[in-house]
Amino acid sequence: MKSVQLISVAVALVLAASAVSAHRISMQRSPVTLGGIQQMKSATQHRALQMHQHALKRGLQPAGAVVNNHVAPMFNNLLFGSYVANVSIGTPAQNFTVVMDTGSSNLWVPDSLCTDLAVSPSCGIQNLYQNTSSSTFYNSCPCLSCSLLIPYGSGTVMGTLSTDTVVIGGVNLPNTSFGRVYAEPGPLSEWGAPTFDGILGLAYPIIAMPVFSFLPGPFDEMMSRGIVSQDLFSIFLSSNENDTTSFVDFGEVSHEHHTGEFITAPQNSMQPELGYWCVSVNAIKVGSTVQPGTSGIIGVVDTGTSLIAGPPAVVNPIIAQINASTDCSNVASLPNISFTIVVDGNKTHDFVLTPQEYTYRVSFADGSPDQCECGLFAFDAGEGVLPLWILGDPFIRTYFTVFNRGTNMLQFAKSVQH
Ligand SMILES: *[C@@H]1O[C@H](CO)[C@@H](O)[C@H](O)[C@H]1NC(C)=O
Ligand SMILES: *[C@@H]1O[C@H](CO)[C@@H](O)[C@H](O)[C@H]1NC(C)=O
Ligand SMILES: *[C@@H]1O[C@H](CO)[C@@H](O)[C@H](O)[C@H]1NC(C)=O
Ligand SMILES: *[C@@H]1O[C@H](CO)[C@@H](O)[C@H](O)[C@H]1NC(C)=O
Ligand SMILES: *[C@@H]1O[C@H](CO)[C@@H](O)[C@H](O)[C@H]1NC(C)=O
Ligand SMILES: *[C@@H]1O[C@H](CO)[C@@H](O)[C@H](O)[C@H]1NC(C)=O
Ligand SMILES: *[C@@H]1O[C@H](CO)[C@@H](O)[C@H](O)[C@H]1NC(C)=O
Ligand SMILES: *[C@@H]1O[C@H](CO)[C@@H](O)[C@H](O)[C@H]1NC(C)=O
């Protein structure tokens, strides 16, 4: 009897241990404000421009492609409604808050060399990496050039690559490359509260900076060092602002926060050149009506973008049809939007977003009425030439996602929000 009890205790311990991933990093959802939605649009446009510039550099887009390049030069808008995590760099640990971004491939944080606050006022309110305080700092990098230039809209983040111990969730990565940024041009007025310091990229090395350096990012390091048992990570994004239940599980598919079968989507054939996580979208429906111009789309699954974005000629008519009222009064009666995605076996599957899932709702502490806005956004990044859509946070909040570097596939299951 006694031994049976011992066994069941042991089983319970194993179950308890496997309930939460060993390599989990929690993320906090930043607050969403009304002004924040404008900032999200601006940030989305920057991301689109970045994608356009990457595609141009790789010759994937003709140089003549017209891009509507008129947005504010800020990348910092990322902080609104984004998902941030705590990481540390150096010995002893220096703590930083980073945006967990499946749409880029570098880890970078601001550096104590960022002293010109007239140019980079954000450095005055962020945590800055101090190389002299870290016993494990090496001013070395594995590529030809250690100089880091990351274009964001019309501004460029400038820095240098070094190596140090990086700690992410439970994972300790000695001698890992990261960017130390010494210029983050842009006015502080667009920053709002300093909720993040840097970015941790989770896309493929082909888009890591410097261009064509193929610099391994932190997840590549986890794979090559055998830290993860499977070459995949899974992501849950919570829909509650400020809460910390969102996570990235490295090497594991957790059993929490999703329901039903996983649906496997092979990536778009352009993925190896583009370097993003991308699916093939065959159609977008409003209700049951297929929208014109929605076949042959490359859908980039991007945690670093707060909206769903596509070319204006396609998206503007959708936004007009949906006609979400700003006072939220018609949310319940709005149609669903479906993304028909190519899945395993050359089939397609409709990934449905309900109005509650694709609209942003902002509440006010003073009791004034809630305000709503559609989470779809129009941008022009080589429209009709490279049909890139960004399936940003509204999509990933709705569908728990497994990003599999081993199979180069994505898997989606309906997420469970609490
Ligand atoms: C990050 O650290 C701060 C300070 O310790 C903590 O309040 C916050 O909840 C942490 N965020 C996450 C996502 O773990
Ligand atoms: C960094 O974060 C860790 C974990 O939250 C904490 O124990 C440590 O005190 C922090 N270090 C500093 C310098 O704030
Ligand atoms: C390390 O930091 C010190 C003090 O901020 C600075 O003078 C020095 O140039 C830095 N070293 C490197 C390699 O960046
Ligand atoms: C990190 O790299 C430096 C220089 O390349 C080397 O001296 C050191 O032993 C390495 N540390 C670890 C933990 O690999
Ligand atoms: C989230 O945090 C912000 C800023 O700290 C605060 O204004 C807002 O009320 C919080 N929201 C919730 C739902 O707690
Ligand atoms: C959009 O909704 C508003 C009310 O919220 C209504 O006045 C307007 O006519 C609608 N527009 C279209 C094109 O249906
Ligand atoms: C929208 O999708 C949800 C979830 O799939 C479903 O329950 C609901 O019936 C759909 N609404 C309409 C109007 O089809
Ligand atoms: C998948 O379907 C498309 C058209 O629906 C067809 O052109 C293609 O050959 C099929 N691929 C495979 C592997 O069956």
XYZ file of C-alpha atoms and ligand atoms in Angstrom:
530
model
C 0.000 0.000 0.000
C 2.733 2.311 1.055
C 4.716 1.722 -2.159
C 1.605 2.342 -4.250
C 1.173 5.684 -2.529
C 4.792 6.518 -3.140
C 4.378 5.745 -6.818
C 1.321 7.922 -7.113
C 3.139 10.736 -5.345
C 6.003 10.314 -7.808
C 3.567 10.365 -10.734
C 1.923 13.477 -9.326
C 5.319 15.162 -9.041
C 6.178 14.296 -12.634
C 2.814 15.628 -13.778
C 3.272 18.783 -11.761
C 6.733 19.245 -13.232
C 5.484 18.805 -16.781
C 2.515 21.120 -16.306
C 4.611 24.224 -16.816
C 7.400 24.256 -19.339
C 10.967 24.281 -18.094
C 11.892 26.908 -20.648
C 9.060 29.353 -20.360
C 9.288 33.096 -20.467
C 6.219 35.044 -19.353
C 5.117 38.078 -21.273
C 3.099 41.004 -20.117
C 0.579 42.637 -22.383
C 1.147 46.383 -22.409
C -1.866 48.657 -21.866
C -4.031 49.581 -24.832
C -5.116 53.196 -24.984
C -7.041 55.145 -27.580
C -3.922 57.058 -28.610
C -2.220 53.691 -28.553
C -4.326 52.483 -31.457
C -2.982 55.330 -33.597
C 0.512 54.340 -32.475
C -0.199 50.737 -33.378
C -1.105 51.848 -36.876
C 2.086 53.799 -37.132
C 4.106 50.852 -35.813
C 2.342 48.509 -38.223
C 3.265 50.755 -41.102
C 6.889 50.728 -39.963
C 6.891 46.986 -39.844
C 5.433 46.896 -43.357
C 8.099 49.297 -44.591
C 10.778 47.176 -42.962
C 9.431 44.125 -44.750
C 9.366 46.046 -47.997
C 12.982 47.158 -47.515
C 14.102 43.622 -46.695
C 12.326 42.322 -49.791
C 13.944 45.007 -51.953
C 17.406 44.130 -50.611
C 16.888 40.486 -51.521
C 15.588 41.347 -54.993
C 12.204 39.845 -54.140
C 10.396 43.011 -55.066
C 11.011 45.182 -58.145
C 12.659 48.493 -57.279
C 9.728 50.288 -58.917
C 7.199 49.023 -56.377
C 5.380 52.036 -54.995
C 5.453 52.415 -51.265
C 3.460 55.012 -49.446
C 6.190 56.161 -47.080
C 4.654 58.957 -45.078
C 4.504 57.780 -41.507
C 6.168 59.191 -38.428
C 9.733 57.936 -38.040
C 9.178 56.045 -34.835
C 9.627 52.402 -34.008
C 8.996 53.017 -30.341
C 5.272 52.823 -30.939
C 5.853 49.133 -30.477
C 5.238 49.622 -26.813
C 1.492 50.104 -27.174
C -0.370 46.854 -26.679
C 2.792 44.853 -27.267
C 3.927 41.743 -25.425
C 7.052 42.240 -23.384
C 9.256 39.941 -21.315
C 12.114 40.294 -18.858
C 15.524 39.062 -19.906
C 18.919 39.637 -18.388
C 22.322 40.158 -19.915
C 25.701 40.060 -18.214
C 27.241 38.922 -14.917
C 25.850 39.993 -12.519
C 22.517 40.137 -14.334
C 21.413 43.422 -15.887
C 17.654 43.341 -16.453
C 15.854 44.464 -19.588
C 12.290 44.422 -20.851
C 12.103 43.312 -24.481
C 9.326 42.941 -27.036
C 9.102 39.273 -28.061
C 8.982 39.627 -31.821
C 8.478 36.796 -34.326
C 8.841 39.376 -37.129
C 12.547 40.170 -36.658
C 15.717 38.249 -35.807
C 18.030 40.273 -33.549
C 18.267 40.664 -29.807
C 19.197 44.201 -28.935
C 19.058 46.526 -25.937
C 20.137 50.135 -25.468
C 23.698 50.659 -24.279
C 25.301 53.096 -21.860
C 27.053 54.553 -24.944
C 23.648 56.038 -25.796
C 24.437 59.386 -24.192
C 23.225 61.934 -26.745
C 19.772 62.442 -25.287
C 19.012 65.207 -27.774
C 19.111 62.593 -30.535
C 17.934 59.610 -28.486
C 15.820 60.894 -25.595
C 14.445 57.396 -25.022
C 17.861 56.340 -23.708
C 17.245 58.709 -20.806
C 14.358 56.584 -19.516
C 15.427 53.051 -20.449
C 17.631 50.473 -18.802
C 21.032 50.723 -20.467
C 23.556 47.901 -20.734
C 26.844 48.673 -18.971
C 29.711 46.679 -20.441
C 32.090 47.630 -17.640
C 29.767 46.108 -15.030
C 29.745 42.657 -16.631
C 32.528 40.149 -16.055
C 31.309 38.038 -18.997
C 31.246 40.830 -21.604
C 33.279 40.246 -24.774
C 33.551 42.935 -27.388
C 33.548 40.363 -30.152
C 31.103 39.166 -32.714
C 31.066 36.245 -35.106
C 30.512 38.178 -38.322
C 32.588 40.399 -40.597
C 31.057 43.610 -39.409
C 29.920 44.170 -35.863
C 28.065 47.306 -36.724
C 24.327 47.085 -36.363
C 22.003 49.313 -38.378
C 18.316 48.513 -38.104
C 16.059 50.655 -40.280
C 12.723 51.623 -38.776
C 10.688 53.787 -41.099
C 12.797 56.860 -41.767
C 14.896 56.425 -38.599
C 17.716 53.972 -38.037
C 18.667 52.300 -34.798
C 22.452 52.115 -34.592
C 24.556 49.887 -32.461
C 27.295 47.328 -32.269
C 27.361 43.589 -31.715
C 29.006 42.042 -28.670
C 28.649 38.845 -26.713
C 27.685 38.185 -23.133
C 25.624 35.783 -21.065
C 21.942 36.121 -21.939
C 19.268 34.660 -19.664
C 15.781 34.142 -21.080
C 13.183 32.496 -18.895
C 14.943 29.458 -17.443
C 17.548 29.383 -20.191
C 21.117 30.439 -19.610
C 23.048 31.286 -22.801
C 26.702 32.228 -22.172
C 28.587 33.966 -24.999
C 25.537 34.991 -26.999
C 25.575 37.794 -29.561
C 23.358 40.777 -28.963
C 23.164 44.343 -30.179
C 24.213 47.234 -27.948
C 22.331 50.192 -29.349
C 23.787 53.670 -28.975
C 21.301 55.682 -31.062
C 17.524 55.443 -31.081
C 16.563 58.591 -32.983
C 13.076 59.930 -32.376
C 11.161 62.294 -30.113
C 10.305 61.192 -26.599
C 6.773 62.551 -27.046
C 5.951 59.446 -29.022
C 7.232 57.029 -26.416
C 4.657 57.229 -23.685
C 5.596 55.228 -20.616
C 8.927 53.389 -20.954
C 7.536 49.880 -20.977
C 10.308 48.301 -22.992
C 14.024 48.603 -23.579
C 14.781 46.441 -26.598
C 13.619 43.659 -28.881
C 14.120 39.904 -28.948
C 13.684 38.553 -32.479
C 12.346 35.048 -33.112
C 12.305 34.926 -36.928
C 14.908 33.200 -39.167
C 18.627 34.184 -39.289
C 18.341 35.255 -42.951
C 16.830 38.566 -41.828
C 19.216 39.106 -38.911
C 21.266 42.280 -39.084
C 23.955 42.939 -40.315
C 22.487 42.028 -43.713
C 23.449 38.471 -44.731
C 25.361 37.880 -41.495
C 22.970 35.000 -40.666
C 23.693 35.921 -37.063
C 22.066 33.297 -34.839
C 19.423 34.723 -32.549
C 18.787 33.460 -29.016
C 16.485 30.673 -30.191
C 19.078 29.511 -32.749
C 21.544 29.348 -29.866
C 19.102 27.243 -27.844
C 18.768 24.841 -30.782
C 22.462 24.579 -31.634
C 23.438 24.094 -27.991
C 20.898 21.290 -27.557
C 19.041 23.177 -24.829
C 15.617 22.546 -26.321
C 14.406 18.982 -26.828
C 12.474 19.987 -29.939
C 13.349 22.778 -32.365
C 10.137 24.680 -31.782
C 8.576 27.275 -29.543
C 4.931 27.899 -28.740
C 3.254 31.208 -28.001
C 0.138 32.192 -26.106
C -0.976 35.825 -26.141
C -3.446 36.893 -23.479
C -6.201 39.343 -24.313
C -6.098 40.975 -20.869
C -3.994 44.073 -20.614
C -1.173 44.151 -18.063
C -1.536 40.485 -17.199
C 1.432 38.154 -17.336
C -0.182 34.881 -18.429
C 1.125 35.272 -21.990
C 4.184 33.161 -22.677
C 6.743 31.725 -25.051
C 7.597 28.086 -24.303
C 10.944 27.159 -25.840
C 11.214 23.552 -27.016
C 7.734 22.620 -25.870
C 4.092 22.784 -26.773
C 2.354 23.436 -23.489
C -1.010 21.910 -22.772
C -2.512 25.073 -21.406
C -4.421 27.864 -23.070
C -5.563 26.008 -26.161
C -8.317 23.619 -27.094
C -9.170 21.236 -29.916
C -6.871 19.821 -32.549
C -3.745 21.497 -33.774
C -3.923 22.329 -37.461
C -0.595 22.221 -39.262
C 0.193 24.803 -41.914
C 3.227 24.425 -44.174
C 4.939 27.734 -44.774
C 4.579 29.772 -47.944
C 7.072 28.877 -50.698
C 8.614 32.360 -50.373
C 9.455 31.746 -46.706
C 13.123 30.764 -47.208
C 13.797 34.064 -48.971
C 11.617 36.216 -46.753
C 12.815 34.837 -43.405
C 9.526 35.519 -41.628
C 7.097 32.932 -40.328
C 4.618 32.849 -43.176
C 1.580 30.892 -44.249
C -0.277 30.835 -47.572
C -3.653 32.537 -47.391
C -6.002 31.521 -50.213
C -8.937 33.737 -49.313
C -10.225 36.205 -46.760
C -13.929 36.174 -46.068
C -16.210 38.686 -44.426
C -19.066 36.547 -43.191
C -19.224 33.974 -45.974
C -18.233 36.344 -48.797
C -14.769 35.918 -50.286
C -13.173 39.329 -50.693
C -11.661 40.309 -54.043
C -7.873 40.229 -54.258
C -7.418 37.796 -51.386
C -5.954 34.749 -53.124
C -2.236 34.039 -53.203
C -1.483 36.031 -50.048
C 1.632 35.567 -47.934
C 0.512 35.888 -44.310
C 3.339 36.825 -41.917
C 2.617 35.547 -38.404
C 4.060 38.400 -36.371
C 3.795 38.916 -32.609
C 5.548 42.295 -32.993
C 2.628 43.896 -34.824
C -0.519 44.861 -32.942
C -2.843 44.785 -35.955
C -3.718 42.698 -38.998
C -2.534 44.526 -42.081
C -2.825 44.177 -45.837
C -2.857 46.263 -49.028
C -5.306 49.220 -48.989
C -7.099 48.179 -52.177
C -8.166 45.016 -50.368
C -8.326 46.099 -46.731
C -10.136 49.427 -47.047
C -13.275 47.870 -48.582
C -13.246 45.256 -45.803
C -12.977 47.926 -43.100
C -15.802 49.878 -44.784
C -18.027 46.796 -44.976
C -17.447 45.924 -41.353
C -18.174 49.498 -40.319
C -17.371 49.031 -36.634
C -18.892 51.943 -34.730
C -16.481 53.753 -32.440
C -18.947 53.573 -29.547
C -18.819 49.738 -29.650
C -22.612 49.578 -30.017
C -22.558 47.245 -33.023
C -19.706 44.897 -32.090
C -22.017 41.970 -31.357
C -23.657 42.210 -34.769
C -20.515 42.564 -36.883
C -19.606 39.690 -39.227
C -16.819 37.197 -38.586
C -13.663 37.452 -40.681
C -12.068 34.201 -41.893
C -8.575 33.573 -43.160
C -8.540 30.549 -45.442
C -5.057 29.122 -44.932
C -3.347 26.258 -46.781
C -2.851 23.400 -44.314
C -1.378 19.900 -44.324
C -2.475 17.597 -47.123
C -2.904 20.499 -49.552
C -6.200 21.342 -47.929
C -7.369 24.668 -46.581
C -8.830 25.618 -43.236
C -10.844 28.694 -42.312
C -9.365 30.446 -39.284
C -12.229 32.518 -37.969
C -11.921 35.746 -35.995
C -15.065 37.000 -34.318
C -15.684 40.760 -33.970
C -14.628 40.546 -30.310
C -11.337 39.065 -31.537
C -10.555 41.459 -34.396
C -11.663 44.730 -32.779
C -9.795 46.729 -30.162
C -11.861 47.915 -27.237
C -10.550 50.661 -24.980
C -12.107 51.253 -21.553
C -11.682 54.371 -19.469
C -11.110 54.632 -15.730
C -13.399 57.685 -15.478
C -16.414 55.663 -16.595
C -16.818 57.297 -20.013
C -18.096 54.897 -22.675
C -15.814 52.275 -24.184
C -14.427 52.935 -27.631
C -13.901 50.364 -30.350
C -11.781 50.191 -33.455
C -11.286 47.560 -36.110
C -7.957 45.719 -35.740
C -7.470 45.667 -39.515
C -5.174 48.225 -41.058
C -4.254 49.166 -44.633
C -0.675 49.678 -45.769
C 1.069 49.600 -49.102
C 4.268 47.529 -49.179
C 4.625 46.781 -52.861
C 0.979 46.154 -53.421
C 0.185 43.597 -56.105
C 3.856 42.670 -56.420
C 4.587 40.852 -53.188
C 1.232 40.275 -51.511
C 2.389 40.457 -47.907
C -0.162 40.561 -45.132
C 0.730 40.769 -41.471
C -1.227 38.411 -39.253
C -0.432 40.278 -36.069
C -1.559 39.966 -32.453
C -5.347 39.741 -33.048
C -4.694 36.533 -35.016
C -2.189 35.042 -32.552
C -4.394 35.922 -29.552
C -7.137 33.876 -31.207
C -4.873 31.012 -32.294
C -2.233 29.597 -29.969
C 0.724 29.079 -32.320
C 3.575 26.586 -32.515
C 6.557 27.894 -34.491
C 8.482 24.826 -35.619
C 12.022 25.368 -36.913
C 12.516 21.596 -37.175
C 9.725 21.042 -39.683
C 9.500 24.684 -40.848
C 5.772 24.524 -40.235
C 3.317 26.395 -38.096
C 0.578 24.849 -36.002
C -2.515 26.572 -34.725
C -5.089 25.641 -32.106
C -7.943 27.775 -30.772
C -6.593 29.629 -27.784
C -8.339 29.658 -24.435
C -8.400 33.065 -22.771
C -9.228 33.509 -19.105
C 9.193 41.788 -15.164
O 9.794 42.178 -13.954
C 9.018 43.128 -13.228
C 9.852 43.577 -12.057
O 10.377 42.492 -11.391
C 7.703 42.475 -12.828
O 6.897 43.401 -12.142
C 6.978 42.026 -14.086
O 5.797 41.332 -13.749
C 7.857 41.117 -14.908
N 7.190 40.835 -16.149
C 7.035 39.617 -16.646
C 6.324 39.512 -17.937
O 7.454 38.618 -16.116
C 16.933 41.299 -12.093
O 15.807 40.453 -12.071
C 15.950 39.369 -11.167
C 14.772 38.454 -11.362
O 13.565 39.177 -11.332
C 16.055 39.925 -9.756
O 16.243 38.851 -8.840
C 17.241 40.855 -9.684
O 17.290 41.470 -8.403
C 17.157 41.932 -10.740
N 18.395 42.685 -10.761
C 18.437 44.004 -10.715
C 19.799 44.620 -10.777
O 17.414 44.687 -10.667
C 32.317 50.114 -22.218
O 31.744 51.144 -21.442
C 32.637 52.215 -21.179
C 31.963 53.154 -20.196
O 30.678 53.482 -20.639
C 33.009 52.906 -22.469
O 33.925 53.942 -22.241
C 33.638 51.879 -23.414
O 33.853 52.473 -24.682
C 32.723 50.690 -23.570
N 33.407 49.648 -24.326
C 32.932 49.195 -25.464
C 33.760 48.142 -26.141
O 31.907 49.569 -25.959
C 33.222 32.973 -24.121
O 34.097 33.465 -25.116
C 35.349 33.910 -24.610
C 36.133 34.591 -25.724
O 35.755 34.146 -26.980
C 36.084 32.737 -23.992
O 37.303 33.161 -23.453
C 35.212 32.155 -22.877
O 35.817 31.003 -22.346
C 33.843 31.789 -23.411
N 32.997 31.397 -22.293
C 32.190 30.341 -22.331
C 31.377 30.080 -21.094
O 32.068 29.648 -23.314
C -2.792 48.645 -16.964
O -1.732 49.495 -16.581
C -1.929 50.852 -16.933
C -0.671 51.634 -16.656
O -0.022 51.160 -15.527
C -3.150 51.376 -16.193
O -3.396 52.714 -16.570
C -4.362 50.527 -16.564
O -5.479 50.926 -15.805
C -4.082 49.059 -16.283
N -5.193 48.271 -16.794
C -5.760 47.293 -16.084
C -6.896 46.566 -16.746
O -5.382 46.978 -14.983
C -21.834 52.659 -40.703
O -22.477 52.667 -39.436
C -23.046 53.936 -39.106
C -23.624 53.815 -37.704
O -22.689 53.285 -36.819
C -24.122 54.326 -40.121
O -24.584 55.607 -39.822
C -23.511 54.301 -41.514
O -24.514 54.518 -42.471
C -22.842 52.967 -41.794
N -22.157 53.017 -43.066
C -22.321 52.084 -44.001
C -21.554 52.277 -45.272
O -23.032 51.114 -43.829
C -18.588 33.559 -35.836
O -17.691 32.552 -35.430
C -17.999 31.985 -34.158
C -16.840 31.104 -33.769
O -16.493 30.231 -34.803
C -19.325 31.255 -34.272
O -19.651 30.721 -33.016
C -20.391 32.251 -34.707
O -21.594 31.586 -34.914
C -19.967 32.953 -35.986
N -20.922 34.013 -36.269
C -21.573 34.102 -37.400
C -22.475 35.267 -37.550
O -21.434 33.262 -38.288
C -1.925 21.502 -54.211
O -3.054 22.092 -54.840
C -2.733 22.966 -55.903
C -4.017 23.587 -56.445
O -5.042 23.502 -55.540
C -1.978 22.212 -56.983
O -1.582 23.118 -57.988
C -0.733 21.555 -56.383
O -0.096 20.765 -57.359
C -1.108 20.678 -55.200
N 0.097 20.206 -54.546
C 0.244 18.945 -54.133
C 1.533 18.613 -53.468
O -0.628 18.099 -54.245
